[in-house]
XYZ file of C-alpha atoms in Angstrom:
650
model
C -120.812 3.067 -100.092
C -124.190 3.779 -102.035
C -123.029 7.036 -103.367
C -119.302 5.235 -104.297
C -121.610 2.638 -106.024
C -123.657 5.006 -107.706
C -120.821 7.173 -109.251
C -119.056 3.755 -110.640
C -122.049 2.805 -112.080
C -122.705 6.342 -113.913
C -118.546 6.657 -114.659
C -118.853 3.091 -116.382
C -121.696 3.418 -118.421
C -120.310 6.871 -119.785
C -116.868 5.520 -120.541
C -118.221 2.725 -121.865
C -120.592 4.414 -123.944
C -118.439 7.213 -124.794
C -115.676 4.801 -125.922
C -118.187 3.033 -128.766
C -118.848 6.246 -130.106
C -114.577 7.351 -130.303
C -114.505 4.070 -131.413
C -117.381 4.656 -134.515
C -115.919 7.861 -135.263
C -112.473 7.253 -135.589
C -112.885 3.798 -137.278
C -111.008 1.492 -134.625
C -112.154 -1.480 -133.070
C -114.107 -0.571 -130.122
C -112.346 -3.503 -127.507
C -108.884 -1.178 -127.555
C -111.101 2.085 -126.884
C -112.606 0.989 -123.806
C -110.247 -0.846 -122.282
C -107.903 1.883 -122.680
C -110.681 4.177 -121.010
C -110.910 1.523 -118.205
C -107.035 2.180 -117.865
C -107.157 5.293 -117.139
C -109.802 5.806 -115.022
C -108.826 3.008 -113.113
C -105.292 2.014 -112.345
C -103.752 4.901 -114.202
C -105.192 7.762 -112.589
C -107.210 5.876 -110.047
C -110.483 7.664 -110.062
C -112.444 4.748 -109.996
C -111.945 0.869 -108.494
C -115.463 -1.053 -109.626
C -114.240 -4.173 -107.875
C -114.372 -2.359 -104.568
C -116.747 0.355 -105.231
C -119.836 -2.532 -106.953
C -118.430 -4.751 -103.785
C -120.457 -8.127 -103.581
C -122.255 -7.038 -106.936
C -119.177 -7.080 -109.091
C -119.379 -10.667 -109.866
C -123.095 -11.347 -110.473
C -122.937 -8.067 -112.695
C -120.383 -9.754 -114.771
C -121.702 -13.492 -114.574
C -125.167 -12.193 -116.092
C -123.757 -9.943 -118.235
C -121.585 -13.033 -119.981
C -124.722 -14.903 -120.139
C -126.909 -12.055 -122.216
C -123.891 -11.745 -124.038
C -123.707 -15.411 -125.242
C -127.311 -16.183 -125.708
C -127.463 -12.858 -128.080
C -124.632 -14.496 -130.519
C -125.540 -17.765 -129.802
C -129.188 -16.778 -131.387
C -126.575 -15.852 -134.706
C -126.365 -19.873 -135.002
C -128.571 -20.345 -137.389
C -126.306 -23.092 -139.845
C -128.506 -23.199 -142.962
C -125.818 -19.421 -143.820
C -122.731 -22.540 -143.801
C -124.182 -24.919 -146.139
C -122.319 -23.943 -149.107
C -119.002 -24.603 -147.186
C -120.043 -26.670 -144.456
C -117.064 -28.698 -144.348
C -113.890 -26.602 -144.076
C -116.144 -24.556 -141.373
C -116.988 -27.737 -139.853
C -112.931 -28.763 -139.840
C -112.320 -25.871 -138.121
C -114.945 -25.585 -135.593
C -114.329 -29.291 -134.203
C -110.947 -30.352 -134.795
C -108.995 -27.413 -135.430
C -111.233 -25.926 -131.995
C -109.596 -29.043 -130.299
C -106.519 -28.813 -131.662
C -105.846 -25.130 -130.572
C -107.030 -26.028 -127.070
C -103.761 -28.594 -126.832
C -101.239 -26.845 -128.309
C -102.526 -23.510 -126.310
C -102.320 -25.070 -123.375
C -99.099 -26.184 -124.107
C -98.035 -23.271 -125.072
C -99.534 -21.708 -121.453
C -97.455 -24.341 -120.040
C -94.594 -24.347 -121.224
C -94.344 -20.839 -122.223
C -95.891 -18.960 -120.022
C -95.358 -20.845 -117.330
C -99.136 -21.653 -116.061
C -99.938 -24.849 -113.934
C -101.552 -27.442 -116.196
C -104.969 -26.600 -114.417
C -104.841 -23.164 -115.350
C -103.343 -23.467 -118.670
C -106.068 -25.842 -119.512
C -108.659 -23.843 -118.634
C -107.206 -20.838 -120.601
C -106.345 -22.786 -123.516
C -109.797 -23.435 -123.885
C -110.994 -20.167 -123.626
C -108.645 -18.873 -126.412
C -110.097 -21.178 -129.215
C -112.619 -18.058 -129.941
C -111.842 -15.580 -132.426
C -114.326 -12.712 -131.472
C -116.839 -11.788 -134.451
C -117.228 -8.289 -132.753
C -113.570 -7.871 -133.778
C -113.078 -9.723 -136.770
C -116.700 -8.474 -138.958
C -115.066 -4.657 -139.135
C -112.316 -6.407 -140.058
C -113.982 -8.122 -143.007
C -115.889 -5.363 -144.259
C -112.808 -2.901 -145.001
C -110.636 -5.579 -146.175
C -113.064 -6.649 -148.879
C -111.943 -10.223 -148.942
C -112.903 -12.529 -151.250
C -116.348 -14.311 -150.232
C -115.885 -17.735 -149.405
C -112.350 -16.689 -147.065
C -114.692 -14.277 -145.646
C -116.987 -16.146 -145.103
C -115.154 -19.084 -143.839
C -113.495 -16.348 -141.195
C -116.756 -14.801 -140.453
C -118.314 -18.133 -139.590
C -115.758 -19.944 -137.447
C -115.860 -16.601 -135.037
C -119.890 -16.931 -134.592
C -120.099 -21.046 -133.804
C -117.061 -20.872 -132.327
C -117.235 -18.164 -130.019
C -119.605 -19.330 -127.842
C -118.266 -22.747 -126.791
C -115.136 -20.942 -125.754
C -116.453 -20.887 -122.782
C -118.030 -23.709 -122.320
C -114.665 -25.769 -123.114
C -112.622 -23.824 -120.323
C -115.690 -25.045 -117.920
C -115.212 -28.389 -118.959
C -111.359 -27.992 -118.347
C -111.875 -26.482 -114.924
C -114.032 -29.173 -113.690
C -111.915 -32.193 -115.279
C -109.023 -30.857 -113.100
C -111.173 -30.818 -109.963
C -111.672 -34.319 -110.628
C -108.269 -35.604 -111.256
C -106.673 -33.200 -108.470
C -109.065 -35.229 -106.182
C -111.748 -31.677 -105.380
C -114.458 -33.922 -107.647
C -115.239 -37.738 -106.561
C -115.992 -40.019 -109.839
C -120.037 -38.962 -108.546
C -118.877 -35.783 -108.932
C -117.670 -36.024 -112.293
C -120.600 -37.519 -112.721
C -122.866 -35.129 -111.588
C -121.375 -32.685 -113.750
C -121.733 -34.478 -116.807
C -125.663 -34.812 -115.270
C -125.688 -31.710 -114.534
C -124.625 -30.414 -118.139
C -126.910 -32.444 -119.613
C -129.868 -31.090 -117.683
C -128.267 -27.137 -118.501
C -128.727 -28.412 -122.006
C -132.024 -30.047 -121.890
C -133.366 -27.061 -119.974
C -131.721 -24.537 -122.642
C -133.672 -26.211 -125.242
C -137.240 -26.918 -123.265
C -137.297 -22.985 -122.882
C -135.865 -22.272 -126.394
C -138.268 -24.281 -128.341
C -141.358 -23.440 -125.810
C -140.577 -19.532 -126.095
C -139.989 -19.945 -129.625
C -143.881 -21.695 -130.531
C -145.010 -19.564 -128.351
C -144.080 -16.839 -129.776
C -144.856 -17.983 -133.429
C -148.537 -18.581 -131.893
C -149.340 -15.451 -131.124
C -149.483 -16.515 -127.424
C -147.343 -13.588 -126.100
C -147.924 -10.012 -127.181
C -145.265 -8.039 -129.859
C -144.882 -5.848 -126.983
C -143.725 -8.172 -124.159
C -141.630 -10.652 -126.561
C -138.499 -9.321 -125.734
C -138.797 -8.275 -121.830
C -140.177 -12.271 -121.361
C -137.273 -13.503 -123.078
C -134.873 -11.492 -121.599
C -136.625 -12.930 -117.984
C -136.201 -15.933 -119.295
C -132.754 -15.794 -119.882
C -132.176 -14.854 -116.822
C -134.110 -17.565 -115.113
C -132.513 -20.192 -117.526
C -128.587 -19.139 -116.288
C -129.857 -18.936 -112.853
C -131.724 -22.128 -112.433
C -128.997 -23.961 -114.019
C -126.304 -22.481 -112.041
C -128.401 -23.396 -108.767
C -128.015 -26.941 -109.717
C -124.176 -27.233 -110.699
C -122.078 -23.798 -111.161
C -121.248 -22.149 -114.354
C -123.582 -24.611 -116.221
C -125.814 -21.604 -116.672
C -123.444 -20.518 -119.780
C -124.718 -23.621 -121.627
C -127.932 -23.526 -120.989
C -128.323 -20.046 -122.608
C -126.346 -21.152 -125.382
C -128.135 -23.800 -125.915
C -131.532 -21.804 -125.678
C -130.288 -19.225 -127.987
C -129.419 -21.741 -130.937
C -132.546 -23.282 -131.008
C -134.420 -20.158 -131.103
C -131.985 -19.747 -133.940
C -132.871 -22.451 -135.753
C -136.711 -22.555 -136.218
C -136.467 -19.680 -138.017
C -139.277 -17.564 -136.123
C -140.689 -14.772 -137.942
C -140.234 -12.539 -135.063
C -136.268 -13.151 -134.018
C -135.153 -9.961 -136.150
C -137.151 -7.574 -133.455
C -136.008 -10.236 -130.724
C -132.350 -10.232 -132.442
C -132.414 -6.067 -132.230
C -133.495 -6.047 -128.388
C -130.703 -7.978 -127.524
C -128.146 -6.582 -129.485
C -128.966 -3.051 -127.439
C -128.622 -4.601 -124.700
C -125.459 -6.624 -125.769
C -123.800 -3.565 -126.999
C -124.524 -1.907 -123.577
C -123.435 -4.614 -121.134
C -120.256 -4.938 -123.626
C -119.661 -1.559 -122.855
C -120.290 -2.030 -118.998
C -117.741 -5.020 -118.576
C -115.003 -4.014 -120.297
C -114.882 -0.450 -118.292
C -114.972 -3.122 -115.264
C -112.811 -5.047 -115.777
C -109.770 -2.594 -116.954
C -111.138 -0.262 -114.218
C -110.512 -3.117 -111.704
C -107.014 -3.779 -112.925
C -103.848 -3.417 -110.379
C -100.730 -1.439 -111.470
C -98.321 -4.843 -111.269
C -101.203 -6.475 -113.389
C -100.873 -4.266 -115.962
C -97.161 -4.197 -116.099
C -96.910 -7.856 -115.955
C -98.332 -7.655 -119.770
C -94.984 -6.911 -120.634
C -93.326 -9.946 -119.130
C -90.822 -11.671 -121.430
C -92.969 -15.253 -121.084
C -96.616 -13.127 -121.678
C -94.977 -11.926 -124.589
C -93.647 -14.860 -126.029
C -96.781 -16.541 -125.252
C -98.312 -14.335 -127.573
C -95.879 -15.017 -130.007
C -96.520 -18.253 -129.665
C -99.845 -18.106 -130.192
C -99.763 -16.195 -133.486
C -96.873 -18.389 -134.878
C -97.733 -21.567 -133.614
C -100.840 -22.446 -132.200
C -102.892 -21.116 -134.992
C -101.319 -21.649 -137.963
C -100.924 -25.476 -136.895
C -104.495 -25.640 -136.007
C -105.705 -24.264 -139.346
C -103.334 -26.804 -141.347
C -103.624 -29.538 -139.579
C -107.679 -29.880 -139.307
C -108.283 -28.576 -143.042
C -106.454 -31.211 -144.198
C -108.636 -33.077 -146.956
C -110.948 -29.836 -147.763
C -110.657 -28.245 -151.150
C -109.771 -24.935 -149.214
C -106.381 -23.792 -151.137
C -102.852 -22.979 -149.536
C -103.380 -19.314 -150.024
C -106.993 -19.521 -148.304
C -105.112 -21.611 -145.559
C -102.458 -19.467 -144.639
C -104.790 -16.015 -144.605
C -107.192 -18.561 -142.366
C -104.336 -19.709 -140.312
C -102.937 -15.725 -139.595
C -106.368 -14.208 -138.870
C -107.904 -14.922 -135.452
C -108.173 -11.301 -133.291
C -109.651 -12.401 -129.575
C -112.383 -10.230 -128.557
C -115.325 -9.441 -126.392
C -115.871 -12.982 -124.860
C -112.055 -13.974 -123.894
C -111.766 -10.527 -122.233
C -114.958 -11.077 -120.414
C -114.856 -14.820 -119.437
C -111.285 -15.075 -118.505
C -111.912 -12.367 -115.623
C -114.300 -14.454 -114.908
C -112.384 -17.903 -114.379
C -109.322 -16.169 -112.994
C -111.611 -15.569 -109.796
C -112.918 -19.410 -109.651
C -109.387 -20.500 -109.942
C -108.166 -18.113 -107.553
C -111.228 -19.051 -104.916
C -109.670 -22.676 -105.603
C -106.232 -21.930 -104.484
C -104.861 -21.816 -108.415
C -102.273 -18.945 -107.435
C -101.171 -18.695 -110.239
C -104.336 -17.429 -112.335
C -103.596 -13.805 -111.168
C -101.620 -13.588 -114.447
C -104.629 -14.561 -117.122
C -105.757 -11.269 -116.977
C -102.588 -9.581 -118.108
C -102.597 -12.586 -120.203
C -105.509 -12.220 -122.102
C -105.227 -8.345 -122.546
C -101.735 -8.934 -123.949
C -103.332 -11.393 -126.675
C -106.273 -9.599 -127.228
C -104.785 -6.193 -127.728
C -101.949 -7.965 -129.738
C -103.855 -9.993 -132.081
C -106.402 -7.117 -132.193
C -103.628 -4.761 -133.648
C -101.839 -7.571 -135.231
C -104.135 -8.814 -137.082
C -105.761 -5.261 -138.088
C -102.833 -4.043 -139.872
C -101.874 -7.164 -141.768
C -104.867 -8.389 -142.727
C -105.619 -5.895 -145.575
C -101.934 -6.147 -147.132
C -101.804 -10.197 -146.729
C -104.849 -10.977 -148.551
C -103.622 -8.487 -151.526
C -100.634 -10.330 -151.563
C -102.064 -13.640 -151.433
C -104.647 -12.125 -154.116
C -107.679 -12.774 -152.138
C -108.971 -9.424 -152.209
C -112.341 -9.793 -154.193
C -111.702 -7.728 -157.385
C -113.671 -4.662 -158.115
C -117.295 -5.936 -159.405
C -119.180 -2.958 -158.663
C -121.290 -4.539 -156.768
C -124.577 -2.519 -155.224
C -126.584 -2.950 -152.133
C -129.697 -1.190 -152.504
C -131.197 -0.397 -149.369
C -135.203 0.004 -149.227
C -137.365 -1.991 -152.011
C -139.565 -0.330 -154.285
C -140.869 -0.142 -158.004
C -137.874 1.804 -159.500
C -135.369 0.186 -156.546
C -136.128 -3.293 -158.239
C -135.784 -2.172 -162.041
C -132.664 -0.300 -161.405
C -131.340 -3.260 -159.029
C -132.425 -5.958 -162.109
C -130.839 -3.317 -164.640
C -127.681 -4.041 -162.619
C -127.811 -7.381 -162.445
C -128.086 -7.569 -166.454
C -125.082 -5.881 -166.453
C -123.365 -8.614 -164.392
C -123.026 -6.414 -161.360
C -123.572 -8.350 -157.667
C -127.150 -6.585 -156.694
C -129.743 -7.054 -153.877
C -131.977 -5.134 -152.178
C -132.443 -4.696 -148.668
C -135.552 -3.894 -146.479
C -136.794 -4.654 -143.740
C -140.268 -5.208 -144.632
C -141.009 -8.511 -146.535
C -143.786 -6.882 -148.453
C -141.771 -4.312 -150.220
C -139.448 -6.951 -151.657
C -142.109 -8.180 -153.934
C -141.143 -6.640 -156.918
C -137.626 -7.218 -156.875
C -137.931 -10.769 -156.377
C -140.827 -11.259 -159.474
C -137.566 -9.494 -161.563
C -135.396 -12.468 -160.042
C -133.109 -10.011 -157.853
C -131.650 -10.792 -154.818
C -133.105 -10.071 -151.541
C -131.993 -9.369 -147.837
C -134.728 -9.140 -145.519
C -133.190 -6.942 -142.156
C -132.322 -3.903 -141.508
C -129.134 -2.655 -142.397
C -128.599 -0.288 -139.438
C -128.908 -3.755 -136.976
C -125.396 -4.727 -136.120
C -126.977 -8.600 -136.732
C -126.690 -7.879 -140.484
C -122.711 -8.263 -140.316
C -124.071 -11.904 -138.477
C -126.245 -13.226 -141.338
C -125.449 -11.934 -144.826
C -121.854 -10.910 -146.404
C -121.840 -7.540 -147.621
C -118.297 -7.788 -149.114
C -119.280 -8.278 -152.834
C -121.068 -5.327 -152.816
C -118.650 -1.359 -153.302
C -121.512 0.633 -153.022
C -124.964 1.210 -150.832
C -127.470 3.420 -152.145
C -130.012 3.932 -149.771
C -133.484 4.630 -151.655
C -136.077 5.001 -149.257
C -139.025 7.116 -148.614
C -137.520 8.268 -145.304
C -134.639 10.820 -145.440
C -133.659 10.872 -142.115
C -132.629 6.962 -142.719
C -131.187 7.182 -145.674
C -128.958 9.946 -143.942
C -128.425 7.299 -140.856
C -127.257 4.993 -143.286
C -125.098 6.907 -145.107
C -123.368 8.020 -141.880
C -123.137 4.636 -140.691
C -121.451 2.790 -143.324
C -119.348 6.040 -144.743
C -116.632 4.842 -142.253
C -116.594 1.750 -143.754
C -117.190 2.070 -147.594
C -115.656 5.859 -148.167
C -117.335 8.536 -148.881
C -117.817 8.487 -152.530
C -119.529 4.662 -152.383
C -122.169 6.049 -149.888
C -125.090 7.776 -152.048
C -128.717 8.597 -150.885
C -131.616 9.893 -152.591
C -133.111 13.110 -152.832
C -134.992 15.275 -150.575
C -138.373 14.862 -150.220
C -138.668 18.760 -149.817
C -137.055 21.985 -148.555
C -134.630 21.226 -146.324
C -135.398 23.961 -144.309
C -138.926 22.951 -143.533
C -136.542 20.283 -141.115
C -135.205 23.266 -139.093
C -132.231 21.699 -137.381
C -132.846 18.351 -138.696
C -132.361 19.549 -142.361
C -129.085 20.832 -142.258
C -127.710 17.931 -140.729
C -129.684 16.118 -143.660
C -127.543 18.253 -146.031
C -124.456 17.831 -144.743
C -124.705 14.467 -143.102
C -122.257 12.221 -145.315
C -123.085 10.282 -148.579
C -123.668 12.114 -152.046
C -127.310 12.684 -153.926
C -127.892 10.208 -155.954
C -128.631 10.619 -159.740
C -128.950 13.733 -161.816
C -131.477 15.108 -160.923
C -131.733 13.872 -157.510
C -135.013 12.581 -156.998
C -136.948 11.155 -154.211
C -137.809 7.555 -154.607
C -141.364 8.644 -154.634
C -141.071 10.561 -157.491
C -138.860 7.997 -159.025
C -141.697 5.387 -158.555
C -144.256 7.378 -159.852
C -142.614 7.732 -163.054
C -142.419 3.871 -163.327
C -146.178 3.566 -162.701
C -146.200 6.727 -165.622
C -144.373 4.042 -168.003
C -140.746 5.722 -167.679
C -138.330 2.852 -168.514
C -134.258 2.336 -168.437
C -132.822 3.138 -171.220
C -129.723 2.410 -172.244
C -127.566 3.969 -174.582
C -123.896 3.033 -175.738
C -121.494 5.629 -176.521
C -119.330 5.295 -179.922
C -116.943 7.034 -181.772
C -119.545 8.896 -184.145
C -122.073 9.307 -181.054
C -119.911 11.016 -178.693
C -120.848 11.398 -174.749
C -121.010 15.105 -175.884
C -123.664 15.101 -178.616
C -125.654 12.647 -176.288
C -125.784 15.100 -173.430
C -126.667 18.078 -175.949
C -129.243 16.433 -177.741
C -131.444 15.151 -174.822
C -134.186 16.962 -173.268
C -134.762 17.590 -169.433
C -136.963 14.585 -168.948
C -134.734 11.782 -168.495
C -132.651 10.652 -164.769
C -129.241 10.072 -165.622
C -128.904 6.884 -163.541
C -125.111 5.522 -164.186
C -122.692 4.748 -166.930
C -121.504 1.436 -167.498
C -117.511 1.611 -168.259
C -116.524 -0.435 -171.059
C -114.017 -2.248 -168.631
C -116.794 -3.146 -166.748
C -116.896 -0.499 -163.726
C -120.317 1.536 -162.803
C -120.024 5.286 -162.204
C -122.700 6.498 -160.849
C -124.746 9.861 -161.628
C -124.645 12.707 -158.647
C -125.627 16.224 -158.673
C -122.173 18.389 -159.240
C -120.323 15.351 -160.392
C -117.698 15.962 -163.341
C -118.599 12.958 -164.955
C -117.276 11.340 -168.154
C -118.251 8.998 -170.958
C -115.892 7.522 -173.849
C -116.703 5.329 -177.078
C -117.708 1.760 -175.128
C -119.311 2.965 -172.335
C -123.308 2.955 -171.761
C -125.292 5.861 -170.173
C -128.097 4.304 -168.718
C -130.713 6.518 -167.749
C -134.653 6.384 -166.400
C -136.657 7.930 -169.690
C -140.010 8.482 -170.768
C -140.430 5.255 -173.574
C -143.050 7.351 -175.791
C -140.824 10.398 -176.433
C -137.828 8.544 -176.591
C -138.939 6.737 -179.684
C -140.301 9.436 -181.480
C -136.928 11.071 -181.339
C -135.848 8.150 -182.968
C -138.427 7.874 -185.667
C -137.825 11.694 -186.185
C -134.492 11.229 -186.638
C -134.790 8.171 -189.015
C -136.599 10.953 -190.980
C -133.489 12.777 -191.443
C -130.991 10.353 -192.454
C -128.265 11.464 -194.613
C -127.521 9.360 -198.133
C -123.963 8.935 -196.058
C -125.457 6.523 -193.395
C -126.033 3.158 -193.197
C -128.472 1.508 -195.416
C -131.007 -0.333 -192.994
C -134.361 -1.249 -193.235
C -136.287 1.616 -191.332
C -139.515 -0.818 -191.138
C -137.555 -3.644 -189.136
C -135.551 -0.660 -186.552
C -139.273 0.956 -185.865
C -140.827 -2.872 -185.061
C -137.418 -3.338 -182.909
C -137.900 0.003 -181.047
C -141.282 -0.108 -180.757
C -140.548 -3.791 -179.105
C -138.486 -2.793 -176.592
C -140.085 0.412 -175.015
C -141.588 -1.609 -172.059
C -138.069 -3.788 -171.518
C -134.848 -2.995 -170.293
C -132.815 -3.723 -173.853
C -130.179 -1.618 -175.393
C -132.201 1.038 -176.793
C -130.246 4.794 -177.657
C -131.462 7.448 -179.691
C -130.209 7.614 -183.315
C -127.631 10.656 -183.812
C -127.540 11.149 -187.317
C -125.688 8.289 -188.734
C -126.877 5.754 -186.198
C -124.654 3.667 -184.120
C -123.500 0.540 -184.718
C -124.672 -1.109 -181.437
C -128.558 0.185 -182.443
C -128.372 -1.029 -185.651
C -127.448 -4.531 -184.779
């Protein structure tokens, strides 16, 4: 028995594993990986039973697990990100949450043919639309913000009070089937109440503590993670399955007094998240009988999944954002998209074997039931959800937008040079310090580390095409570029230069070289070179293109010294500079570029020297006191090609 338990354990964790990276690599959401993997392994080819090889430790592995799982989103709470559109999210999270709890348990009813205990226990659990699902989702569809964000929102305060309303199902049952006295019911409700008031005793005591200083950087995470622990336990001692809201509870207050140190706190746990993700899903597949599995394709599971995508959503979504300004088009992509995830998968294992223990026969079928619905609304919803919102014109339109990862000297002028050209720009770094500059300019600022799954939580990166990733490290900016390649493409990944040699990396530098995401610039410099030239006085120039200045003259007539940064298209679009790029400019479009100011305008003055009688009459006095004016700025500034342009002369 040790060694069988031993060999599950190691065959779980690698399929598990293994199945997030396939699921990285070939861009599909990572739910459908592992549990296929589980499949396999388990029922398929039956290598591997974890229900009989873990034995008595199947259940506690899976009980904990759910708890870790929900305190780590439930510390994603934090509601100061919904203020802007509170109340449709609010709609949706209260009433239309209610709402889809009745009509799904209808639906299990009536459809699929559940007992009115069990379909109210499962009807509660499907109000959550999983945010591990539905944030990959988001990012390639490129949806317009507030849809997004109204989509993005509902699946982080919703999903972890999924749970918590099945509970409250299963033990209002027990009390009207007669299992609970009315002191039972009571005790319950007591009993909640204390899992709530201890979830927020430990949240708020951890939470000062930690903002005192009172527990080492070091041991922050390990004594929450205790904590946690002793939170879902305790509670769980004094009433079951209570522990689920205690740690929910504990995780959004943490949330919400904004400690200084929940982004290293927020990174433990979403390792350890990812991991015990990876553990349960292999489990539970793994675990799954042959007739379990084929009963997904029973004519009532199937039209209960139907039912759920045609009915019980849709209604819900209607129905409770009635008297919000969202519009019909917003309402019907709202009322389509809901893919179940991580947390129905997990949970409803869970419940099936307290309503089996309880003599509810009949909950042998929710776990066919909720792989049919997650897989279907999973693919469903993965394949339509691009082509809908096009349709429905909710695809945000193409702004250009940049994310600039790592702050800086020239990573705030080029970011504010941006944002003067009405592009969406931020910068992101993880060190508060090094977004000084940028937000003196007025630019916009994300403090977190891009490469933390908890970014997808807290800020929307839809408005923003590209990510340039500027920092002094180059293995990073290679991780980055890797990283977010599957999502953005190829060509709207860019990095900057080398520091150095590759080859001075060894093994490490090719992969730096051909590691996805272009150069950025021309030449491709490394942001410490880049800054030093902005301490040296180098400023962004930027020079339009006309029909008597051509692209041509402007690239023969410059010297080495300038950084060809990006041209602004005259329809709006950026195009930005790469070593080995065939790149083209026509009359309207800018080339803005990073240029010494002191030889730039003696060029000029030179060249003012030289005009033809054929020019434009000007006064030469008022361009010099103009140019000389704008060397230390940002302003439209080009070098004067015989006749000058129009746009300099202005």
């Amino acid at each position: 028995m040790f060694g069988s338990f031993l060999f599950d354990m190691m065959m779980i964790g690698a399929l598990g594993i293994g199945s997030q990276w396939v699921a990285w690599k070939l861009r599909l959401p990572a739910i459908v990986v592992m549990s296929v993997a589980g499949l396999l392994v388990g029922p398929v080819f039956g290598l591997i039973n974890p229900e009989q090889g873990l034995g008595d430790f199947f259940t506690p592995i899976i009980s904990i697990a759910v708890a870790i799982i929900l305190f780590e989103g439930s510390l994603n709470l934090d509601f100061r990100e919904i203020r802007g559109f509170s109340k449709p999210v609010g709609r949706i999270v209260t009433a239309g949450a209610f709402l889809a709890w009745i009509l799904g348990s209808l639906a299990a009813h009536y459809v699929a043919g559940l007992s009115w205990e069990v379909a109210f226990v499962i009807g509660g659990l499907f109000i959550v639309t999983g945010p591990t699902v539905i944030l990959p989702l988001l990012r390639q569809a490129r949806l317009k913000p507030r849809v997004a964000a109204i989509l993005k929102w509902e699946g982080i305060v919703v999903d972890p009070f999924g749970a918590l309303v099945a509970l409250f199902a299963f033990q209002t049952i027990r009390y009207v089937g007669g299992d609970l006295t009315g002191g039972g019911i009571l005790l319950f409700f007591a009993a909640s109440a204390f899992a709530g008031v201890l979830g927020w005793f430990f949240g708020w005591g951890l939470g000062r503590s930690f903002e005192r200083d009172k527990v080492p950087e070091f041991l922050k995470s390990p004594v929450l993670f205790a904590a946690v622990l002793f939170v879902f336990v305790l509670s769980n001692e004094v009433m079951d399955e209570t522990g689920l809201l205690a740690v929910t509870v504990m995780g959004m207050t943490m949330a919400n007094m904004h400690l200084s140190s929940i982004d290293d706190i927020r990174h433990f746990k979403e390792n350890i998240s990812v991991l015990l993700v990876s553990y349960i899903f292999v489990m539970l597949t793994a675990s799954l009988h042959v007739d379990t599995l084929l009963g997904i394709f029973q004519p009532r599971i199937i039209a209960f999944v139907l039912a759920t995508l045609f009915l019980v959503r849709p209604l819900s979504i209607w129905l409770s954002t009635i008297g919000t300004d969202l519009t019909n088009r917003e309402r019907t992509l709202v009322s389509w998209i809901a893919p179940r995830g991580i947390v129905a998968l997990t949970v409803s294992g869970y419940f099936a074997s307290i309503l089996l223990e309880h003599g509810y026969e009949d909950a042998e079928m929710l776990t066919a039931l909720t792989f049919a619905l997650v897989f279907g609304t999973v693919l469903v919803h993965g394949f339509t959800l691009g082509p809908l919102a096009k349709k429905l014109n909710l695809v945000a339109s193409d702004s250009s937008g940049v994310l600039v990862i790592g702050g800086g000297l020239f990573s705030a002028r080029f970011a504010k040079s941006l944002k003067d050209d009405g592009k969406p720009a931020a910068i992101m770094d993880d060190t508060w310090h090094d977004l000084s500059e940028a937000r003196k300019l007025g630019v916009d600022v994300l403090a977190g580390d891009v490469l933390s799954e908890q970014v997808d939580y807290r800020f929307d990166l839809t408005p923003y095409q590209y990510m340039l990733s500027l920092t002094h490290m180059d293995l990073y900016n290679a991780r980055v570029c890797s990283d977010f390649a599957h999502d953005l493409g190829n060509d709207s990944v860019y990095r900057a230069g080398l520091r150095g040699d590759p080859k001075r990396y060894g093994v490490e530098g090719v992969r730096l070289v051909r590691s996805p995401g272009k150069f950025l610039f021309d030449p491709a410099l490394p942001v410490a070179r880049l800054d030093a030239r902005i301490r040296s006085g180098h400023v962004i120039r930027k020079t339009p293109i006309t029909d008597r200045y051509t692209y041509t003259q402007y690239l023969r007539e410059r010297d080495e010294s300038p950084v060809l940064l990006y041209i602004l298209r005259k329809d709006g679009r950026i195009d930005l500079y790469s070593p080995g790029k065939e790149i083209g400019a026509e009359a309207g479009d800018i080339v803005v570029s990073l240029s010494p100011p002191d030889k730039t305008v003696d060029k000029v003055k030179e060249r003012l020297e030289e005009k033809t009688d054929g020019a434009k009459t000007a006064d030469r006095s008022e361009i010099e006191r103009k140019l000389s004016s704008g060397v230390g700025g940002n302003g439209p500034v080009a070098p004067l090609p015989g006749p000058a342009p129009d746009s300099a002369m202005k």
